[in-house]
Structure formats: structure tokens, C-alpha cells
Coordinates of C-alpha atoms in Angstrom, one line a residue:
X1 CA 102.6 88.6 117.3
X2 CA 101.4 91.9 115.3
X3 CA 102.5 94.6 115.6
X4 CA 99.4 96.4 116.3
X5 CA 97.0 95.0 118.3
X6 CA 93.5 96.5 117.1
X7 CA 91.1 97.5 120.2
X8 CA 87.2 96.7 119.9
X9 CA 86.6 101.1 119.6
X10 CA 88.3 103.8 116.9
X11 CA 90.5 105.1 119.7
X12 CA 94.1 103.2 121.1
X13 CA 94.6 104.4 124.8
X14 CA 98.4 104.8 125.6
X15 CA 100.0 103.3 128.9
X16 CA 101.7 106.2 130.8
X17 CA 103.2 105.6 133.8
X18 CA 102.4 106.8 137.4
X19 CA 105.1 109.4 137.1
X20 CA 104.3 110.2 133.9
X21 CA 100.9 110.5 134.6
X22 CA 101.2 113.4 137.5
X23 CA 103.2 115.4 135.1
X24 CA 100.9 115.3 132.7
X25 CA 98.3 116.6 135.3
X26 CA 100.4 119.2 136.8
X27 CA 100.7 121.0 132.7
X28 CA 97.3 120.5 132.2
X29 CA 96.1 121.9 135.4
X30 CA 97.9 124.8 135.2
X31 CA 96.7 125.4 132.2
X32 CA 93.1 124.8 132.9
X33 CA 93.8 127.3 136.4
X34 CA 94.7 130.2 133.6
X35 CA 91.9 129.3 131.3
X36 CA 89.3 129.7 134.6
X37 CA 90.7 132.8 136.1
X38 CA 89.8 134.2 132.3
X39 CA 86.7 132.6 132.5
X40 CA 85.9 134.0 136.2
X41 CA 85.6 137.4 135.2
X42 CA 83.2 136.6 133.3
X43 CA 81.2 134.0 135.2
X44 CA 82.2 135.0 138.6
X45 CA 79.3 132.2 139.8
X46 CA 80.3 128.7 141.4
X47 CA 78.9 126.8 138.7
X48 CA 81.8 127.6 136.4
X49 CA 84.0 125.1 138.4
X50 CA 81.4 122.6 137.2
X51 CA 82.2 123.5 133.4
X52 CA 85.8 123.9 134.4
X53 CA 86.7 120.9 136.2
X54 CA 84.7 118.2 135.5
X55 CA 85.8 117.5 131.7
X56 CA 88.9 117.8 132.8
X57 CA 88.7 115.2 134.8
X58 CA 86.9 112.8 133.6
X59 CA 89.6 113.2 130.4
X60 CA 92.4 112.7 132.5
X61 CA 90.5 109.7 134.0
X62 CA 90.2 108.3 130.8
X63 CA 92.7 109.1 128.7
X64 CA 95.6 109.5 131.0
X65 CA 94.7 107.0 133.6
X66 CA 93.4 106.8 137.1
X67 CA 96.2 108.6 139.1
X68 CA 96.0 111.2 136.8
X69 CA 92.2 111.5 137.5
X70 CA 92.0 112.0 141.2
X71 CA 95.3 113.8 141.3
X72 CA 93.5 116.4 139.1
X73 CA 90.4 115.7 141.2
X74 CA 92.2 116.5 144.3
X75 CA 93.8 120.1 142.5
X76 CA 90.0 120.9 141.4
X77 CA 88.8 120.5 144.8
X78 CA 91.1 122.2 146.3
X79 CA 91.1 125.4 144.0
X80 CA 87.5 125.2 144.2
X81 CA 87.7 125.5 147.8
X82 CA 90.0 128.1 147.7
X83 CA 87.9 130.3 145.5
X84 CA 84.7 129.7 146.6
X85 CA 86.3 130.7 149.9
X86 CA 88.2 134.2 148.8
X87 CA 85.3 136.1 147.8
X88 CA 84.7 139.0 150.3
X89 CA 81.6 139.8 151.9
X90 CA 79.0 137.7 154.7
X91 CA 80.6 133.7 155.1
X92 CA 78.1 131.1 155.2
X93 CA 79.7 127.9 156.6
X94 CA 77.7 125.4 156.3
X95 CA 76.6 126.8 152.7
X96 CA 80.5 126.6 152.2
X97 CA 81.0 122.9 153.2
X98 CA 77.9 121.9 151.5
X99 CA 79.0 123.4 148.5
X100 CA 82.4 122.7 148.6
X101 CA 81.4 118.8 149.6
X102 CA 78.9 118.3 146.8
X103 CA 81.7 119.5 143.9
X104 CA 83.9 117.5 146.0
X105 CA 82.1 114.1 145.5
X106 CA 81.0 115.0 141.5
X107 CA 84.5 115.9 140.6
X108 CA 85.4 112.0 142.5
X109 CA 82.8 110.4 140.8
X110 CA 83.7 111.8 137.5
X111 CA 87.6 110.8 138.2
X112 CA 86.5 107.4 139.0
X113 CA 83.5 106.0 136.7
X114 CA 86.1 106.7 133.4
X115 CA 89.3 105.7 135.2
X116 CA 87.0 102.6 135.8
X117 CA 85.6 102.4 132.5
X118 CA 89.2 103.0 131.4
X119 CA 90.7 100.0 133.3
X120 CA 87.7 97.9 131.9
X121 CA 88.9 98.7 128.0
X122 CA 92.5 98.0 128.9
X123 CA 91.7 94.9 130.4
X124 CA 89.7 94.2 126.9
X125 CA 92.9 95.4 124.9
X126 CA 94.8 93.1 127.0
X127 CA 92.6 90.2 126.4
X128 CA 92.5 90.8 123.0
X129 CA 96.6 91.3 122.6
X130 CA 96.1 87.4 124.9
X131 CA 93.5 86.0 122.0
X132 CA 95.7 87.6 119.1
X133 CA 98.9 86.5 120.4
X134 CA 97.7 82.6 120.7
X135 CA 95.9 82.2 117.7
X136 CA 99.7 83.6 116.5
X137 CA 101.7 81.1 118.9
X138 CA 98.9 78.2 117.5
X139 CA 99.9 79.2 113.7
X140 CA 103.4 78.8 114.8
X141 CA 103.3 75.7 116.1
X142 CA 100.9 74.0 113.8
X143 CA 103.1 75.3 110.8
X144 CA 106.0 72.5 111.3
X145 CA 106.6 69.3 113.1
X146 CA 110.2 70.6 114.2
X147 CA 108.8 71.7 117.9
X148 CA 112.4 73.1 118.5
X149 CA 111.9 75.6 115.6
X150 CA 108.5 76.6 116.7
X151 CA 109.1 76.5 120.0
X152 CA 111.8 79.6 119.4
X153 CA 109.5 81.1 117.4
X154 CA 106.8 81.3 120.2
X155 CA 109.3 82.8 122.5
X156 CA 110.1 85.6 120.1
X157 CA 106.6 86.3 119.9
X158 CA 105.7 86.3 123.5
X159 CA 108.4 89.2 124.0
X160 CA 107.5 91.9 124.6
X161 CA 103.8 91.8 124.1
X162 CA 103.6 89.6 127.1
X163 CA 106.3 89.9 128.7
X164 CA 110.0 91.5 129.0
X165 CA 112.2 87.9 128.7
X166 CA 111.0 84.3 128.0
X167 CA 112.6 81.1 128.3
X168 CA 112.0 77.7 127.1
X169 CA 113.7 74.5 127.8
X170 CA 112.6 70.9 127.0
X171 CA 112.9 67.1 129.1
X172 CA 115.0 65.2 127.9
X173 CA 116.5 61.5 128.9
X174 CA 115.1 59.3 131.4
X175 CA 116.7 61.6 134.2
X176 CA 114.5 64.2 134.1
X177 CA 117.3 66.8 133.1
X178 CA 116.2 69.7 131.0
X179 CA 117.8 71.7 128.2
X180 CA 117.6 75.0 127.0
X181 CA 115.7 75.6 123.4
X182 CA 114.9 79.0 123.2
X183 CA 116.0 82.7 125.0
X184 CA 114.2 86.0 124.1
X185 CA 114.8 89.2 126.0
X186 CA 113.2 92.6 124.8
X187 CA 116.9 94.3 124.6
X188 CA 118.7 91.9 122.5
X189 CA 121.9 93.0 124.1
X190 CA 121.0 91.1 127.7
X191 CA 120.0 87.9 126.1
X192 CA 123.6 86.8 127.0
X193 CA 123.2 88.5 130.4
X194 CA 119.8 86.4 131.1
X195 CA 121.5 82.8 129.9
X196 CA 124.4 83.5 132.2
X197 CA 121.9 84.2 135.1
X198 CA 119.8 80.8 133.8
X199 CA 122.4 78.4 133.8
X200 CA 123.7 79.8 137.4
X201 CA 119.4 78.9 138.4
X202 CA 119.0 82.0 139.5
X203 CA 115.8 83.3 137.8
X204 CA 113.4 82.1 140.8
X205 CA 110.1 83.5 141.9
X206 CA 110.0 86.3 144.1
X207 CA 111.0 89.8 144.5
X208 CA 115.0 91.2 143.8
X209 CA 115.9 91.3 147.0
X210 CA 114.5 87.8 148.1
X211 CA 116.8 86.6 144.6
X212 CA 119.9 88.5 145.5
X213 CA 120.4 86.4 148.9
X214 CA 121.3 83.5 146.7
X215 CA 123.6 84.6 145.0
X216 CA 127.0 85.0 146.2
X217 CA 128.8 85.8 142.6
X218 CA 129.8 89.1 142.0
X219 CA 129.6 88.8 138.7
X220 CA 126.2 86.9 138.7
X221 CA 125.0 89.9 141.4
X222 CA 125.8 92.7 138.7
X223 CA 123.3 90.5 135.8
X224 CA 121.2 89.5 137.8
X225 CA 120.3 93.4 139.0
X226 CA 121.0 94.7 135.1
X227 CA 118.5 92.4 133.8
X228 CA 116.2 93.7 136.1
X229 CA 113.0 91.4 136.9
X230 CA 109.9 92.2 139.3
X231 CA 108.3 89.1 138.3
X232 CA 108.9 85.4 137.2
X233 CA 106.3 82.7 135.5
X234 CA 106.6 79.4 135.5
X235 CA 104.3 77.1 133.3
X236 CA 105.0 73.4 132.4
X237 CA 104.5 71.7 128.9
X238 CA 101.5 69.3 129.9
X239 CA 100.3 66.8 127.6
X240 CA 98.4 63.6 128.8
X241 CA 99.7 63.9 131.9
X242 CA 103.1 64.2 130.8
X243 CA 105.6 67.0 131.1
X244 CA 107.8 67.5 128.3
X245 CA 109.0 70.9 129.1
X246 CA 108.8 74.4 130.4
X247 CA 108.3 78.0 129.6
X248 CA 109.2 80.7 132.2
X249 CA 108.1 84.4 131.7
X250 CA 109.8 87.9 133.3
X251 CA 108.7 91.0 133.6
X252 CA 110.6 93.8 134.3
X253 CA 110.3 96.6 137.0
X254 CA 108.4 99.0 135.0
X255 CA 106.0 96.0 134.0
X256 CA 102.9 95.2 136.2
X257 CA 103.0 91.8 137.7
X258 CA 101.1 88.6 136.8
X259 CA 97.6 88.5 137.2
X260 CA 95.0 85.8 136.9
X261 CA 94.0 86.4 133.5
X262 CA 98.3 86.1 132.7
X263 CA 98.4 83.1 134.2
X264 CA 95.7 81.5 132.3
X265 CA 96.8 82.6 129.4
X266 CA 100.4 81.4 130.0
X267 CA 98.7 77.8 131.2
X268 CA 96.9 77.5 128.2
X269 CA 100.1 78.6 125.6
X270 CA 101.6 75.8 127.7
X271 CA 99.2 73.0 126.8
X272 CA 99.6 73.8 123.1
X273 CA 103.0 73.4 123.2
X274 CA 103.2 70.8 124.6
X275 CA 100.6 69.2 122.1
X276 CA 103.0 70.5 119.7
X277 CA 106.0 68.5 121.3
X278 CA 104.1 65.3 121.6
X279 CA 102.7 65.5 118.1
X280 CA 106.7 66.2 116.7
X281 CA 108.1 63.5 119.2
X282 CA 105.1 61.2 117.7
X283 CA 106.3 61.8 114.4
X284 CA 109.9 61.5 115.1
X285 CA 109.6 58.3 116.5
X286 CA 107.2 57.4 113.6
X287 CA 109.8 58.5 110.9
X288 CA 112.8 56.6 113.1
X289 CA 110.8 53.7 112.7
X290 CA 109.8 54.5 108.8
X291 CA 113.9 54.9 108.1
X292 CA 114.7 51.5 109.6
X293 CA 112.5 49.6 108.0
X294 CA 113.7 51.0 104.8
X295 CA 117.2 50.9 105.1
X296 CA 116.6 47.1 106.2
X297 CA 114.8 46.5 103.1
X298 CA 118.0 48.1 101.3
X299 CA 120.9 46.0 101.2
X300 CA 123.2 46.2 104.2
X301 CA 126.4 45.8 102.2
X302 CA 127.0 45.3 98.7
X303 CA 128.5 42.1 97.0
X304 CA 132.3 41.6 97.1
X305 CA 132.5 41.0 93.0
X306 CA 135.7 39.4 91.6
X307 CA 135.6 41.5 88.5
X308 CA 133.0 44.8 89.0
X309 CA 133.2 47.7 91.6
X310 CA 130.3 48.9 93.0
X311 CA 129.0 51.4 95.2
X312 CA 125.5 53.1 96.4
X313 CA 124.1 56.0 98.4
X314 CA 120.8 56.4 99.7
X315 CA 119.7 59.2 100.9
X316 CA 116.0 60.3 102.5
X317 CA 113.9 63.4 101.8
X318 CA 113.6 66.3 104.1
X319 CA 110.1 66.0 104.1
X320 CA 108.4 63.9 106.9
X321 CA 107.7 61.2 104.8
X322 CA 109.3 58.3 103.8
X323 CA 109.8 57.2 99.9
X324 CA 109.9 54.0 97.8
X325 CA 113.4 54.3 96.2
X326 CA 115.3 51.0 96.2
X327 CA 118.2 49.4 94.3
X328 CA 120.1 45.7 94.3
X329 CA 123.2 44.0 93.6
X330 CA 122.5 40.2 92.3
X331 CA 124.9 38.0 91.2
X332 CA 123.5 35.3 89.5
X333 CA 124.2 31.6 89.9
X334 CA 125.6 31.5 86.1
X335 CA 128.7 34.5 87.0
X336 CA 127.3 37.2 85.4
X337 CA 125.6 40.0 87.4
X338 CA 122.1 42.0 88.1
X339 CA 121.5 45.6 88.7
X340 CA 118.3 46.8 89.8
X341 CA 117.0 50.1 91.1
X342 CA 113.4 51.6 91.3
X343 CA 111.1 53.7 92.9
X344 CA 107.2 53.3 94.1
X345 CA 104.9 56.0 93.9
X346 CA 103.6 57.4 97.1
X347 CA 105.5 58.1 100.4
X348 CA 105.4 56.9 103.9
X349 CA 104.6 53.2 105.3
X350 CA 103.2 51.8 102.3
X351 CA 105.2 53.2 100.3
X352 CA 108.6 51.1 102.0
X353 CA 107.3 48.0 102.5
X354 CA 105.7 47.9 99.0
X355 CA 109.8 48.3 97.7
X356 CA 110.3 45.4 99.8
X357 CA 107.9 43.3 98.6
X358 CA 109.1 44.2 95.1
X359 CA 112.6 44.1 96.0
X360 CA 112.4 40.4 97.3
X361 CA 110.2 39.6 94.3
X362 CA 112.7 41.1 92.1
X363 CA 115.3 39.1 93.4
X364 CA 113.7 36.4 93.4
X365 CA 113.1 36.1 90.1
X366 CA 116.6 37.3 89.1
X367 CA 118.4 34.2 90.9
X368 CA 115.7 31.8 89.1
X369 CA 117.7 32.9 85.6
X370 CA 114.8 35.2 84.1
X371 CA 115.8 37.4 81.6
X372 CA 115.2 41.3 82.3
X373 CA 112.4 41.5 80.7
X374 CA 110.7 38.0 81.9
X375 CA 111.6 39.9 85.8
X376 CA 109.7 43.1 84.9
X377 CA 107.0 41.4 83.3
X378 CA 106.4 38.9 86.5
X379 CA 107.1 42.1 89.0
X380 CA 104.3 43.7 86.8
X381 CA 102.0 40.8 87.7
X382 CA 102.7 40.7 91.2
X383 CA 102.2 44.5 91.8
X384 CA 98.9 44.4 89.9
X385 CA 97.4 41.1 92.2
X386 CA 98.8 43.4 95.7
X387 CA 95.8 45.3 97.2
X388 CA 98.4 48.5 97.6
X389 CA 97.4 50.3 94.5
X390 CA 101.0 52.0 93.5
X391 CA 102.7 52.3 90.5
X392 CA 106.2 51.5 90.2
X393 CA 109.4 52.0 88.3
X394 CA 112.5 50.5 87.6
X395 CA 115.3 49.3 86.0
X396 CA 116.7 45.5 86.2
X397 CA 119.9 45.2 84.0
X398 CA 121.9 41.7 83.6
X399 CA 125.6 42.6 83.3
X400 CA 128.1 39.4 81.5
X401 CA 131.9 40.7 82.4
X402 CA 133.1 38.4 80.3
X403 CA 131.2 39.1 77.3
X404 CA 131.3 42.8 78.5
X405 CA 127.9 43.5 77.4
X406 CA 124.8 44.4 79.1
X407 CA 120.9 43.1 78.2
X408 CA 118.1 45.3 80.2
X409 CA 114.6 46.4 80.4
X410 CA 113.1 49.9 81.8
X411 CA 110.3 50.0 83.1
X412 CA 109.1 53.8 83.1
X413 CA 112.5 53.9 85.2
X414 CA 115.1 57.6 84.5
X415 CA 117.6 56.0 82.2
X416 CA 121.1 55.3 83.3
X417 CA 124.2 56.5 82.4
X418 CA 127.2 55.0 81.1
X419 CA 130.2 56.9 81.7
X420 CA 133.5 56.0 79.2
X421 CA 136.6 56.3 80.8
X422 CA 137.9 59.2 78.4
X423 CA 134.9 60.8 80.1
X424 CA 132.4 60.5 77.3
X425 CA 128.5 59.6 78.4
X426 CA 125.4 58.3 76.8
X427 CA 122.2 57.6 78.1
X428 CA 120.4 54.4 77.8
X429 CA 117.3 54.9 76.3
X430 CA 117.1 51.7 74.8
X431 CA 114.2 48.8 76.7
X432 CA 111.9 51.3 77.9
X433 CA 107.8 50.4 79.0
X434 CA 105.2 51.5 80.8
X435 CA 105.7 51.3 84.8
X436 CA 105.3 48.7 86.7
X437 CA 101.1 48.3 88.1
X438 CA 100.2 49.9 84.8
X439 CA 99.8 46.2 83.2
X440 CA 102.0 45.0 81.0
X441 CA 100.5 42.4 78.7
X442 CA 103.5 40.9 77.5
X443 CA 106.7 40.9 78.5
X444 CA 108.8 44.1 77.5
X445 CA 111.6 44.7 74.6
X446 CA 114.8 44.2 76.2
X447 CA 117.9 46.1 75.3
X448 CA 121.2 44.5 74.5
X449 CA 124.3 46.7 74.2
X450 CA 128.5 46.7 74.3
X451 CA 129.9 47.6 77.8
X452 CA 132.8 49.7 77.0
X453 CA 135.7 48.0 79.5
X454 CA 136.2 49.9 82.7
X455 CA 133.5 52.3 82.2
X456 CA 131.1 53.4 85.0
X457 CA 127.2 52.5 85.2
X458 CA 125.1 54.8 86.7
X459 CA 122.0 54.4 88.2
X460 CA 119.5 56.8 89.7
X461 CA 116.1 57.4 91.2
X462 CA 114.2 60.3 90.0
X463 CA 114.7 62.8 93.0
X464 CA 118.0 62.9 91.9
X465 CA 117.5 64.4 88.7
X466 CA 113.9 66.6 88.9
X467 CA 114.0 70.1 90.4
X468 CA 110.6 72.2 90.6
X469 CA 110.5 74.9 88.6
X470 CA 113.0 73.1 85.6
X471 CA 112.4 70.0 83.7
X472 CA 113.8 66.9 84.3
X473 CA 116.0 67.4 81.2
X474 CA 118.2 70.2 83.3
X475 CA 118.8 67.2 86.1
X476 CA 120.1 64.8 83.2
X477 CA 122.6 67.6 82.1
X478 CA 123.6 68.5 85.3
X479 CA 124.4 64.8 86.1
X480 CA 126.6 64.2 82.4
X481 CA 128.4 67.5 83.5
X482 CA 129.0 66.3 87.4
X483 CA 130.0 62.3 86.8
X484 CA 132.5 63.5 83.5
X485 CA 133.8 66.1 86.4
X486 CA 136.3 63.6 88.3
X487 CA 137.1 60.3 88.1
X488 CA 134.8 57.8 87.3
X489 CA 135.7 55.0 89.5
X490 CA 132.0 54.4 91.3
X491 CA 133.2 55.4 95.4
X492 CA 134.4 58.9 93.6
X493 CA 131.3 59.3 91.6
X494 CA 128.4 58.6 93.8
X495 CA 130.3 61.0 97.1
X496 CA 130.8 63.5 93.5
X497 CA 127.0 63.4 92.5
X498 CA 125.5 63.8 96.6
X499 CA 128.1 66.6 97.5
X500 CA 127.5 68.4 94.1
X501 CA 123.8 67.8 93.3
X502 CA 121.9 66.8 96.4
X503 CA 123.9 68.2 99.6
X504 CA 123.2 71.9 99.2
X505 CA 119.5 72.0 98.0
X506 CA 116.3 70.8 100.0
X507 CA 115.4 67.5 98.9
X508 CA 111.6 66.8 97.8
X509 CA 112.0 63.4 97.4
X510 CA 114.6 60.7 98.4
X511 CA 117.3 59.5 96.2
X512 CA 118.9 56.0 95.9
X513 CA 121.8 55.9 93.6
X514 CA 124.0 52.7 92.2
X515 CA 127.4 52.8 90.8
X516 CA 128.9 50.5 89.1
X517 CA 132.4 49.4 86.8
X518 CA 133.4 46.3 85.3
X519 CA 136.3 45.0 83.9
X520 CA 136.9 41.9 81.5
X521 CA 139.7 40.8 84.0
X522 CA 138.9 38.7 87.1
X523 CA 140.9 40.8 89.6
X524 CA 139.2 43.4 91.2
X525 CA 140.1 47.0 89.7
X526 CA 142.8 48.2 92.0
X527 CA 141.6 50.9 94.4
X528 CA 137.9 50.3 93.7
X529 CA 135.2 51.0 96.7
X530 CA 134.1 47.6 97.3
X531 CA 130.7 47.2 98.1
X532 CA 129.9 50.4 99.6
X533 CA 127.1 51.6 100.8
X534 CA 125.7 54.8 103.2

């Protein structure tokens, strides 16, 4: 919430309390009693209360508040009736009362028209600090999906603007149960004080006393009086008939209690937030269902090779969308073996289940013997004839461990790295084309090259590798400098590359990555990390 809630005129009336508010008349009364015995001797006539009195009080009316209005109301009266009464000479009764009764009811009537026009601006400042305060609680919640994160930040706001504590706590399970989410107290040092007193259920409506008789703890007594609340409000989290949740308010005993006006208000944060929950659950369950499918369309477990170690990671954006990153272990009919790894353009459900299409398509064609660039070429044609309009890259390499050399084509794809096991690297920059659904009118060049024995392939999608703010080249250095930074069996360097490049920085886009190391023999490398994958 601001910190400064603008009122509708140029001047901010403060809130003084009741006791505050007689002391304040008691100084300025005396004040104004020396100021009209100066004035007396020179207006000795009764009309001088008038010019005395009654800007005084309509100023303390206003200003101050009401009880410091007729207090100094019931002060003018009375020192009127006292003067008007101590003059010597004849005594006119009646002339007395009448005169005395008239000032009486002007002086009233001046304490109560501001003090009224008083409350009627407060309750406008109030209403506004209500209007102010949602439109804040609305920003909050519309600025994030996470409905635990705004749902803490809406309790800070609330306090103390509102009111002196809030807390929130969410359904959850089929049970019923609730959980706490969010405490906020004005003093941050009773925020423990006022979750001891919560999770003992003793913050229930009604006065102090009517609280105290429930409790039988000592201890809980001693919070329960030290955290000090006057007033409790209790509002659900309602959305399409549902309740997902609720939000309790406190006031204090210097604090007024609830009115109408708070309980509307508090009625109506309710229903946004729990518009905000149901929109976040909505999405959760959406993305739940977004991650399956895409980590069904990835392979479950890798290939047990005779002669190659392999192993992959996959791992999803923070954002609440759902990439296109893929990758595939083939081995093919004739012994030798087929990488693949890509990535479609776009995010969400159209996204995934376009990478399946192309995965399946992909593999497809790699069982049926095509060379790489006879796969990318057909995967080309496929994409083009879809009515998803996406682009698409990747990489399908054919891998002969006998021959220990590699034939591939890239379509638009981050080259891969090879990874020497002296620890030397080079890029493969060789077989590169346009992306796939660009058009490809014939099939590509295709790259053939030596596989040094027992070195380490490394695959990877681009949100491995591009950072905003720093070109992609930074990524590719980063990556030579974290795979030559261990060893290089595939297991080591893909947990190397996630807890060194992705694990500590927010991820824009989600990252597939496929190791893999192959030896001329036809027993497996000892110690290898056999068809991993997480």
C-alpha cells in the first residue's frame, strides 16, 4: 500500500485519540480563557463570547475531533455562564437563561456540524485508503501466478493500513485441512507471538475476556494478552462457489472495530484472491499436465549400448510455459548409432506435441537407414505440410563405433561439441542449413569427420548456451571452459554443465542436453552412466 494516502482536499486531518483529544482542549482552552479576559476589558459586552468561543470550537470540532468539540463546547458554556453571571448590578433571570441558552445551543451546533462534517471526510479518507489499497492488493496478485507469493504480499500490505495483524492460510487436500501461507503483524517482534497463539486456535471472534476463558496455557494467556486484539475478521477465499482459503484480520485495542464498510472491503479483497488462487491452481494443473506430456515424448530411459556411454538431462524453464527441446538415442538396425536433439520454436502445448510429432518422424526415418541429411530433408517436408506453423532446429548425427567416425547434418541447430580426452574441444561447424519449416529444397551437405576414441559428444539446446544481455558466443565459451573442467566421461559432464551453468541462474528457456562417448571396443567403458536420464 502507499505510504501516503492522498485525501480529496489540500489538508490531511490527523487521528488523535479520545485522551489525546481532551488534553489538547484543556491547553487550548486555557489559552483562549487568557486571550478573553484581555479581550474583556475591552469588549466588556456578551457578544465577545461569540467571537471568542465559537471558532474555537468549531476548530477543535474539526480539526481535533468530536470529543474535543463539545468538551470545549461544554468549557465555553460554562465560562460563559459564569461571566455573564459575575457582573454586578440589577439580575435579570430569564434574560440570563435566555441568553445563556441561546450561546448554549450556537456553541453545540458549531461543535457538531464540523465534528460531523469531520467524520464525513474521514470516512472519505478511509474509503479512499479501501480503493487505494485494492487496486494495490489487485496489482499484486495479477503480477504472478505463484498465489503463495502474492498472497504474502497482500498480507504485508493490509498491515497496518487496515489493520494491526493479518493472517492467511490456504485448503489444501481432500480433508479440508488448512495451512498457513502468510503472518503479518505491525510490530515485527510479535509475529512469532501471533503464530504461537494461531496454531493453539486461539484468535476467535469476540472480546479479550470472552478469548481468555479458552485458554488454560500460561504461556498461551501471557501472548494472547501481549498481542492485544479488540477485534477479529474472518473472510473466506470464494471462487465459483468454492473455498480455497482464508484471510483473518485483527485490530488492536487502540484500533476502532470493524464496520460495515470494513467488512465489504475485506469480502471483496477475499474474492480477488481467491480468483487469484484458482487462476494459479488452473495454471498449475495446466503446466503438470504440459510437463508430462513432454517428458513422455522424451525418452524414458536411454539405450543400453555395447560400446557408447550415454547420458541426458532435461530440464524446464522457470517461466510458465512449456518449450520444444527434445533429443534421441537410435540405434540403428545396421550397429552403428543416431543422435538427435532439437528444439521448436514457440512455448506451451503446441509447442510439445509438435517435438513429438518431429521426434517420432525423426525416428522414423532414422530406423528406415536414411542418411542425416535424407532425415532432415524429409523432417523438413513434414513440418512444412503440419498446419502448426513453427520453425524447428536440430541436429541428427549417425555415429559407426567401429569406424569411429561420425556423418551429420545441422539444421539451424547450436553446434555440438567434441570433447578429447586430454581435454581439448572443437566445435562442429561442419553440415549446417537453414532450420527446419524454413524449406529446404534439397537435401542438406552432410558432414563426415574422425571420432577421436573415447572422447565425449556433447549436445545441447540453445537455452543452454544464450544469456540476455551477452551473446550466444559467451555461452559457447563458458561451456568449452565447464566440460574441459572435470572428467569427461558423459554422467560427470552433463551433472558438471546443470550445477555449473544452469542451477544458479533463472532459466528463460528449457534446456535438453545429450552426452555421449564411444569407444572402438565392444565392452562398455568401465564406470560409464548407462543410459541415464533426469
Amino acid at each position: 500500500m502507499r505510504d501516503k494516502i492522498r485525501r480529496r482536499g489540500t489538508i490531511v486531518l490527523p487521528d488523535f485519540g479520545v485522551w489525546a483529544q481532551l488534553a489538547i482542549t484543556l491547553a487550548g482552552f486555557t489559552g483562549i480563557l487568557l486571550i478573553g479576559a484581555v479581550l474583556r476589558l475591552s469588549f466588556p459586552g456578551p457578544e465577545i463570547f461569540l467571537f471568542i468561543y465559537l471558532p474555537v470550537v468549531g476548530g477543535m470540532a474539526y480539526f481535533v475531533g468530536r470529543a474535543a468539540g463539545l468538551a470545549t463546547a461544554l468549557l465555553a458554556i460554562g465560562a460563559a455562564a459564569y461571566f455573564l453571571f459575575a457582573p454586578a448590578g440589577a439580575f435579570d433571570l430569564p434574560s440570563y437563561l435566555i441568553t445563556v441558552g441561546l450561546f448554549a445551543l450556537m456553541v453545540l451546533l458549531t461543535a457538531l456540524a464540523p465534528a460531523h462534517l469531520r467524520d464525513r471526510e474521514r470516512e472519505a479518507e478511509r474509503g479512499d485508503q479501501r480503493l487505494w489499497l485494492l487496486a494495490d492488493a489487485s496489482a499484486m496478485l495479477g503480477a504472478t501466478l505463484k498465489y503463495d507469493t502474492s498472497l504474502k504480499d497482500v498480507a504485508r500490505a493490509v498491515v497496518p493500513g487496515f489493520a494491526d495483524w493479518c493472517i492467511v492460510e490456504l485448503v489444501g487436500g481432500s480433508s479440508g485441512a488448512t495451512h498457513l501461507v502468510a503472518i503479518a503483524h505491525a510490530d515485527p517482534a510479535k509475529v512469532g507471538m501471533l503464530g504461537e497463539i494461531h496454531r493453539a486456535e486461539l484468535l476467535r471472534e469476540g472480546s479479550d475476556s470472552a478469548r481468555e476463558a479458552f485458554v488454560s496455557d500460561p504461556r498461551h494467556l501471557s501472548l494472547l494478552r501481549a498481542v492485544g486484539t479488540k477485534a477479529v475478521l474472518r473472510v473466506p477465499f470464494r471462487h465459483n462457489h468454492q473455498i480455497d482459503g482464508v484471510i483473518t484480520f485483527g485490530r488492536g485495542n487502540a484500533a476502532p472495530r470493524f464496520d460495515l464498510a470494513d467488512q465489504v472491503f475485506a469480502e471483496d479483497l477475499g474474492r480477488r484472491c481467491g480468483m487469484s488462487i484458482a487462476l494459479g491452481r488452473a495454471d498449475e494443473f495446466q503446466r503438470k499436465i504440459i510437463e508430462t506430456l513432454q517428458r513422455n515424448l522424451l525418452p524414458q530411459q536411454l539405450p543400453d549400448l555395447p560400446a557408447a556411454a550415454v547420458s541426458a538431462r532435461y530440464i524446464p524453464a522457470n517461466t510458465m510455459d512449456i518449450g520444444g527441446d527434445w533429443y534421441d538415442v537410435i540405434p540403428l538396425p545396421d550397429g552403428r548409432i543416431g543422435l538427435a536433439i532439437g528444439d521448436v520454436s514457440g512455448r506451451g502445448v503446441e509447442a510439445a506435441a509438435l517435438m513429438g510429432q518431429l521426434r517420432t518422424a525423426l525416428h522414423v526415418l532414422a530406423l528406415d537407414g536414411h542418411p542425416p541429411s535424407a532425415v532432415l530433408h524429409r523432417v523438413d517436408n513434414l513440418l512444412q505440410r503440419l498446419p502448426l506453423r513453427m520453425m524447428a532446429t536440430g541436429i541428427y548425427m549417425v555415429v559407426s563405433s567401429e569406424a569411429m567416425r561420425i556423418s551429420f547434418a545441422n539444421a539451424g541447430h547450436p553446434p555440438p561439441l567434441v570433447v578429447k580426452p586430454d581435454g581439448t574441444t572443437r566445435f562442429l561447424m561442419e553440415g549446417r542449413t537453414v532450420p527446419l519449416g524454413v524449406g529446404i529444397s534439397r537435401p542438406p551437405e552432410e558432414a563426415e569427420v574422425p571420432l577421436p576414441e573415447n572422447a565425449t559428444l556433447v549436445f545441447y539446446t540453445d537455452g543452454l548456451v544464450e544469456r540476455r544481455g551477452a551473446g550466444i558466443d559467451h555461452g559457447l565459451a563458458e561451456l568449452e571452459e565447464v566440460v574441459r573442467g572435470g572428467p569427461i566421461d558423459p554422467a560427470a559432464v552433463c551433472e558438471r554443465v546443470v550445477q555449473e551453468m544452469v542451477a544458479d541462474r533463472p532459466l528463460h528457456d528449457d534446456v535438453a542436453l545429450l552426452a555421449a562417448q564411444f569407444e572402438r571396443k565392444s565392452l562398455r567403458h568401465p564406470g560409464a552412466d548407462l543410459g541415464r536420464v533426469s
